[in-house]
Short mmCIF file of N, CA and C in Angstrom, two decimals:
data_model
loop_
_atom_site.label_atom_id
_atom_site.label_comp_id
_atom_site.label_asym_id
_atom_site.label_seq_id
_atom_site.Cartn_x
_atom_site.Cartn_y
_atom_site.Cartn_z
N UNK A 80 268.08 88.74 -81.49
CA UNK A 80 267.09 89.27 -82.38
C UNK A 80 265.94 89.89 -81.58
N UNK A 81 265.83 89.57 -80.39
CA UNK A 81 265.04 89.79 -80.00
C UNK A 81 265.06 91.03 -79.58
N UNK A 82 266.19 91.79 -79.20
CA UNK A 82 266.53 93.06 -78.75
C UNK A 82 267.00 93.77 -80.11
N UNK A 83 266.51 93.86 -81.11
CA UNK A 83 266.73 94.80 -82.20
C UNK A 83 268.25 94.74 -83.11
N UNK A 84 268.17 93.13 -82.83
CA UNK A 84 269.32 93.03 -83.45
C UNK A 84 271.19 93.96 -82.81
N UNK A 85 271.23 93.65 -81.10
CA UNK A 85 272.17 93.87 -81.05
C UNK A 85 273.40 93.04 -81.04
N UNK A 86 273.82 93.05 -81.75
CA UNK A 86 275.01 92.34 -82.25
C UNK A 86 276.34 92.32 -81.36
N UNK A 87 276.25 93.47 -80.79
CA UNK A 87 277.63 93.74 -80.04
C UNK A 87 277.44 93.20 -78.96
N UNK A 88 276.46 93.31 -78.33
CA UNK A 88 275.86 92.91 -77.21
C UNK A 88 275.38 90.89 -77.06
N UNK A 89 275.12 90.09 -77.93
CA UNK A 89 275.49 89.13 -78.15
C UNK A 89 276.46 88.75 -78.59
N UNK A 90 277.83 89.26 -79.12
CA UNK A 90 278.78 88.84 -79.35
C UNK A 90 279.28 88.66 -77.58
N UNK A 91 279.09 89.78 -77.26
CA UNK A 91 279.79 89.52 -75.65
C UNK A 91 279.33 88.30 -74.59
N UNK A 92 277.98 88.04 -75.09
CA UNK A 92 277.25 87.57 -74.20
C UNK A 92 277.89 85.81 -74.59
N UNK A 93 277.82 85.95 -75.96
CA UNK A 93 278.47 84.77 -76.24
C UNK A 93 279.89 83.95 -76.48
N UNK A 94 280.79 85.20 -76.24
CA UNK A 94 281.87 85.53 -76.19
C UNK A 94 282.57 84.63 -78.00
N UNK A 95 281.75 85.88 -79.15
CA UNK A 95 282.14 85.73 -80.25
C UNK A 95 282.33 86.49 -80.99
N UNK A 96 282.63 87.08 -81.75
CA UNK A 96 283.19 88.02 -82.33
C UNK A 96 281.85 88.58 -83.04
N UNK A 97 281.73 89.84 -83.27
CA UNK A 97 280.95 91.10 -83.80
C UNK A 97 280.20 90.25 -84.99
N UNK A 98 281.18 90.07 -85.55
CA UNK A 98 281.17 89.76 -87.17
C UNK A 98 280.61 88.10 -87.22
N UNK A 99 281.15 87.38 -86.33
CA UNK A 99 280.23 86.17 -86.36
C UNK A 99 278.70 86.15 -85.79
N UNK A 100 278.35 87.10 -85.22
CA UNK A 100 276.93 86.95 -84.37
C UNK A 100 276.17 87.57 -85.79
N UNK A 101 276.31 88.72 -86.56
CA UNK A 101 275.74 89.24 -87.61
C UNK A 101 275.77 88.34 -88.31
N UNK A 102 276.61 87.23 -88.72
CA UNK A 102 276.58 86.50 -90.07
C UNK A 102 276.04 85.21 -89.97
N UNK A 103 275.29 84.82 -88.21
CA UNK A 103 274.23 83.84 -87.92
C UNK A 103 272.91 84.40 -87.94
N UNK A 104 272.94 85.56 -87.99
CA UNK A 104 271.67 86.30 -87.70
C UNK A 104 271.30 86.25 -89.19
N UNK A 105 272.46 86.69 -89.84
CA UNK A 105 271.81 86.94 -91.65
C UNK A 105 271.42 85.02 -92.10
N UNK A 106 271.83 84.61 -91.81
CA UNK A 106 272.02 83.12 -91.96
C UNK A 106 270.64 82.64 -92.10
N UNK A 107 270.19 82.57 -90.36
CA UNK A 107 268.45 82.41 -89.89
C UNK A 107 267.83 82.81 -90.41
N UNK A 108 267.87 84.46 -90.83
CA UNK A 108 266.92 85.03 -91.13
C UNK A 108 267.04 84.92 -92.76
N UNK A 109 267.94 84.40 -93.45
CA UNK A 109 267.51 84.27 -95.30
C UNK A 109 266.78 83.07 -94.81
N UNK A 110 266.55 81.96 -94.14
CA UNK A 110 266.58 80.85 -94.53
C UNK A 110 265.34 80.59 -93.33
N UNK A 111 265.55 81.11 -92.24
CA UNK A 111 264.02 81.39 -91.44
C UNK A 111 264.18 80.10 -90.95
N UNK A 112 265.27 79.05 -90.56
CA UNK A 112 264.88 77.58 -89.89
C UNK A 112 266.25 77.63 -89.32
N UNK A 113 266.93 77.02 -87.94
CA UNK A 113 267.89 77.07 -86.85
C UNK A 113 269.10 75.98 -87.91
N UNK A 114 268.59 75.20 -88.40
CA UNK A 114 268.87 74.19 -88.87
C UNK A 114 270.46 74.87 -90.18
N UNK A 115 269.85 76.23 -90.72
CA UNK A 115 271.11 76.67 -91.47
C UNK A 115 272.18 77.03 -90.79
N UNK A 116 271.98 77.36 -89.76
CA UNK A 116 273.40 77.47 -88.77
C UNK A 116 274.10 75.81 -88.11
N UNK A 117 273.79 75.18 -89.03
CA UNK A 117 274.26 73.95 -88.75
C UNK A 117 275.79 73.69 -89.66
N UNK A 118 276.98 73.19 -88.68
CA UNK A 118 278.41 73.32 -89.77
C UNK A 118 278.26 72.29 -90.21
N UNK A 119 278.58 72.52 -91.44
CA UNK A 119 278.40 71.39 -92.65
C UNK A 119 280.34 71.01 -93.10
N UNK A 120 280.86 71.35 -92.39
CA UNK A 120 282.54 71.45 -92.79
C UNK A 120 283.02 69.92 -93.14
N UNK A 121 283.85 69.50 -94.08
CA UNK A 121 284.15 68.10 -94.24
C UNK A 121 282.94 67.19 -94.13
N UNK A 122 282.05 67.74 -94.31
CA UNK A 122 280.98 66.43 -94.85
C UNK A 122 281.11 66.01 -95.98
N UNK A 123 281.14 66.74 -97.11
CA UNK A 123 281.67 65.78 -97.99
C UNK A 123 282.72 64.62 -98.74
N UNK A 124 283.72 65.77 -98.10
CA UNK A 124 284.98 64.12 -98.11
C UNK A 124 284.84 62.68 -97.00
N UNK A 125 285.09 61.95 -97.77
CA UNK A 125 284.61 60.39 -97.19
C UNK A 125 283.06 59.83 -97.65
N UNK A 126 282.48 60.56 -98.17
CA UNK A 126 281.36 60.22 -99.08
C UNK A 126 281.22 59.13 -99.94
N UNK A 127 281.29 58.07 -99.66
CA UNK A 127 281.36 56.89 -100.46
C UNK A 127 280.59 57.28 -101.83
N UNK A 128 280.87 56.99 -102.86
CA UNK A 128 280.67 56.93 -104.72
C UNK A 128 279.28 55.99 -104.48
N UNK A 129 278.50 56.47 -105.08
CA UNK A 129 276.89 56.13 -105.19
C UNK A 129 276.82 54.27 -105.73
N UNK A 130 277.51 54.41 -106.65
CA UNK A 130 277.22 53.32 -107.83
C UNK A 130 278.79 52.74 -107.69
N UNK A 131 278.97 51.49 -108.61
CA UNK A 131 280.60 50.72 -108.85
C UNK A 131 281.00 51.56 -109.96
N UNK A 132 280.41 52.13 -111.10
CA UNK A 132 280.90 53.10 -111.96
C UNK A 132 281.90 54.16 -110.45
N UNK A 133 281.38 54.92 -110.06
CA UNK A 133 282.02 55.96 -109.66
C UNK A 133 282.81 55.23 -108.59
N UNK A 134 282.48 53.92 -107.92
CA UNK A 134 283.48 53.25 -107.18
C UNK A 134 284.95 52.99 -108.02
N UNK A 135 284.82 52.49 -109.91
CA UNK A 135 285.40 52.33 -110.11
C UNK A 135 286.81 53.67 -110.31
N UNK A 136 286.06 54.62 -110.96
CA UNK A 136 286.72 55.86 -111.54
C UNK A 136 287.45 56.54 -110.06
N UNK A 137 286.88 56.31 -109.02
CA UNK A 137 287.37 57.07 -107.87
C UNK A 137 288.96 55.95 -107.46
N UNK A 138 288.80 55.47 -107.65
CA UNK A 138 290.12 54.05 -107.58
C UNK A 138 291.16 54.21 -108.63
N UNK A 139 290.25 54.45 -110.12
CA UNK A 139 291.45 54.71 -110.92
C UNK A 139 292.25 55.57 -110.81
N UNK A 140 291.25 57.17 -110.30
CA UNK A 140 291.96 58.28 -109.88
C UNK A 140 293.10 58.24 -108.82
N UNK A 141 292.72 57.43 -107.63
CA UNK A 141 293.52 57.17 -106.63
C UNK A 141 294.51 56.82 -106.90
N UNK A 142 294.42 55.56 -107.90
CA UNK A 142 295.79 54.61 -108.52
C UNK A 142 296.75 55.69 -109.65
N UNK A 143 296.55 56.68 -110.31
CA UNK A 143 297.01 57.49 -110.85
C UNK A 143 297.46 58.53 -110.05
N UNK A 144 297.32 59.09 -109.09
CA UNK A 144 297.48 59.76 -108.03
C UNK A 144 298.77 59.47 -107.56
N UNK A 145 298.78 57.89 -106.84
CA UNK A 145 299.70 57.31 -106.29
C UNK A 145 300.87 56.76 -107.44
N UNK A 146 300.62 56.87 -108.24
CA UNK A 146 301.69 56.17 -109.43
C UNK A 146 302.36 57.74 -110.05
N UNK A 147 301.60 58.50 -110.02
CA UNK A 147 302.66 59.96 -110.14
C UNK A 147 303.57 60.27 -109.35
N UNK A 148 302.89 59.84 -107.72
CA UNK A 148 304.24 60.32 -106.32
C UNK A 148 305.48 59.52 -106.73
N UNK A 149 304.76 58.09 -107.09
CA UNK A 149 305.54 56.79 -107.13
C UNK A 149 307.07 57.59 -107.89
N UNK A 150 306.68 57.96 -109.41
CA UNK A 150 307.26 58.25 -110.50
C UNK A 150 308.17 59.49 -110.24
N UNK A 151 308.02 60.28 -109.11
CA UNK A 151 307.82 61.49 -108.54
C UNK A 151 309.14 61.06 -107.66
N UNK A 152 308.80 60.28 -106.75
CA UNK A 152 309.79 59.76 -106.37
C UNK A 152 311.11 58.95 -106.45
N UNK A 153 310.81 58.48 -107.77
CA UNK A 153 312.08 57.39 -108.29
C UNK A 153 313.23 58.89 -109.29
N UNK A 154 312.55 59.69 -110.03
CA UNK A 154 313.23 60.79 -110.43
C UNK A 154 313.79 61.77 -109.21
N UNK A 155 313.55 61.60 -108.70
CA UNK A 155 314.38 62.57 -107.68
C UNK A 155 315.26 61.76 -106.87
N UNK A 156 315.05 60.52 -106.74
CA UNK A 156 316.05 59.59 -105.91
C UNK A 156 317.25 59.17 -107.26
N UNK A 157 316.98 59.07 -108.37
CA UNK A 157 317.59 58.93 -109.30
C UNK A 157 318.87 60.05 -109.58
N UNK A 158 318.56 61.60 -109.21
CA UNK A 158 319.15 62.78 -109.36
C UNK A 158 320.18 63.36 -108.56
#
C-alpha cells in the first residue's frame, strides 16, 4: 500500500498470486484493522452448544444421523 497499491509487485515479493494480494488489500482497507486478514476457516465446527437444550438437540440430531446410515446399511446388505 505503501507504493500505490502495487499488487503485482507484492504478489512477487510475497510469492502469491495477483488476485490474493488485491483481495487482502480490499480486506484491510473496508475494515481498516490487520486483524480482518485473520483465517477464520473451521472455527466453527467443534463449537460446543451453549446451553443442555442445544447439548440436547445436537445429540438427537447425531443419533438420527447415525440410525439412518444404520438403516442405510441393513437395506443394502439385505439386497
Amino acid at each position: 500500500m505503501k507504493h500505490n497499491h502495487d499488487y503485482k509487485q507484492a504478489a512477487q515479493k510475497f510469492d502469491i498470486t495477483y488476485s490474493r494480494a488485491y483481495a487482502w488489500t480490499q480486506k484491510y482497507e473496508q475494515a481498516n484493522d490487520w486483524t480482518a486478514l485473520k483465517d477464520r476457516r473451521g472455527k466453527t465446527r467443534g463449537r460446543q452448544p451453549a446451553d443442555r437444550e442445544e447439548q440436547l438437540l445436537k445429540e438427537i440430531r447425531d443419533l438420527k444421523a447415525k440410525l439412518r446410515e444404520r438403516e442405510v446399511q441393513i437395506a443394502f446388505s439385505k439386497k
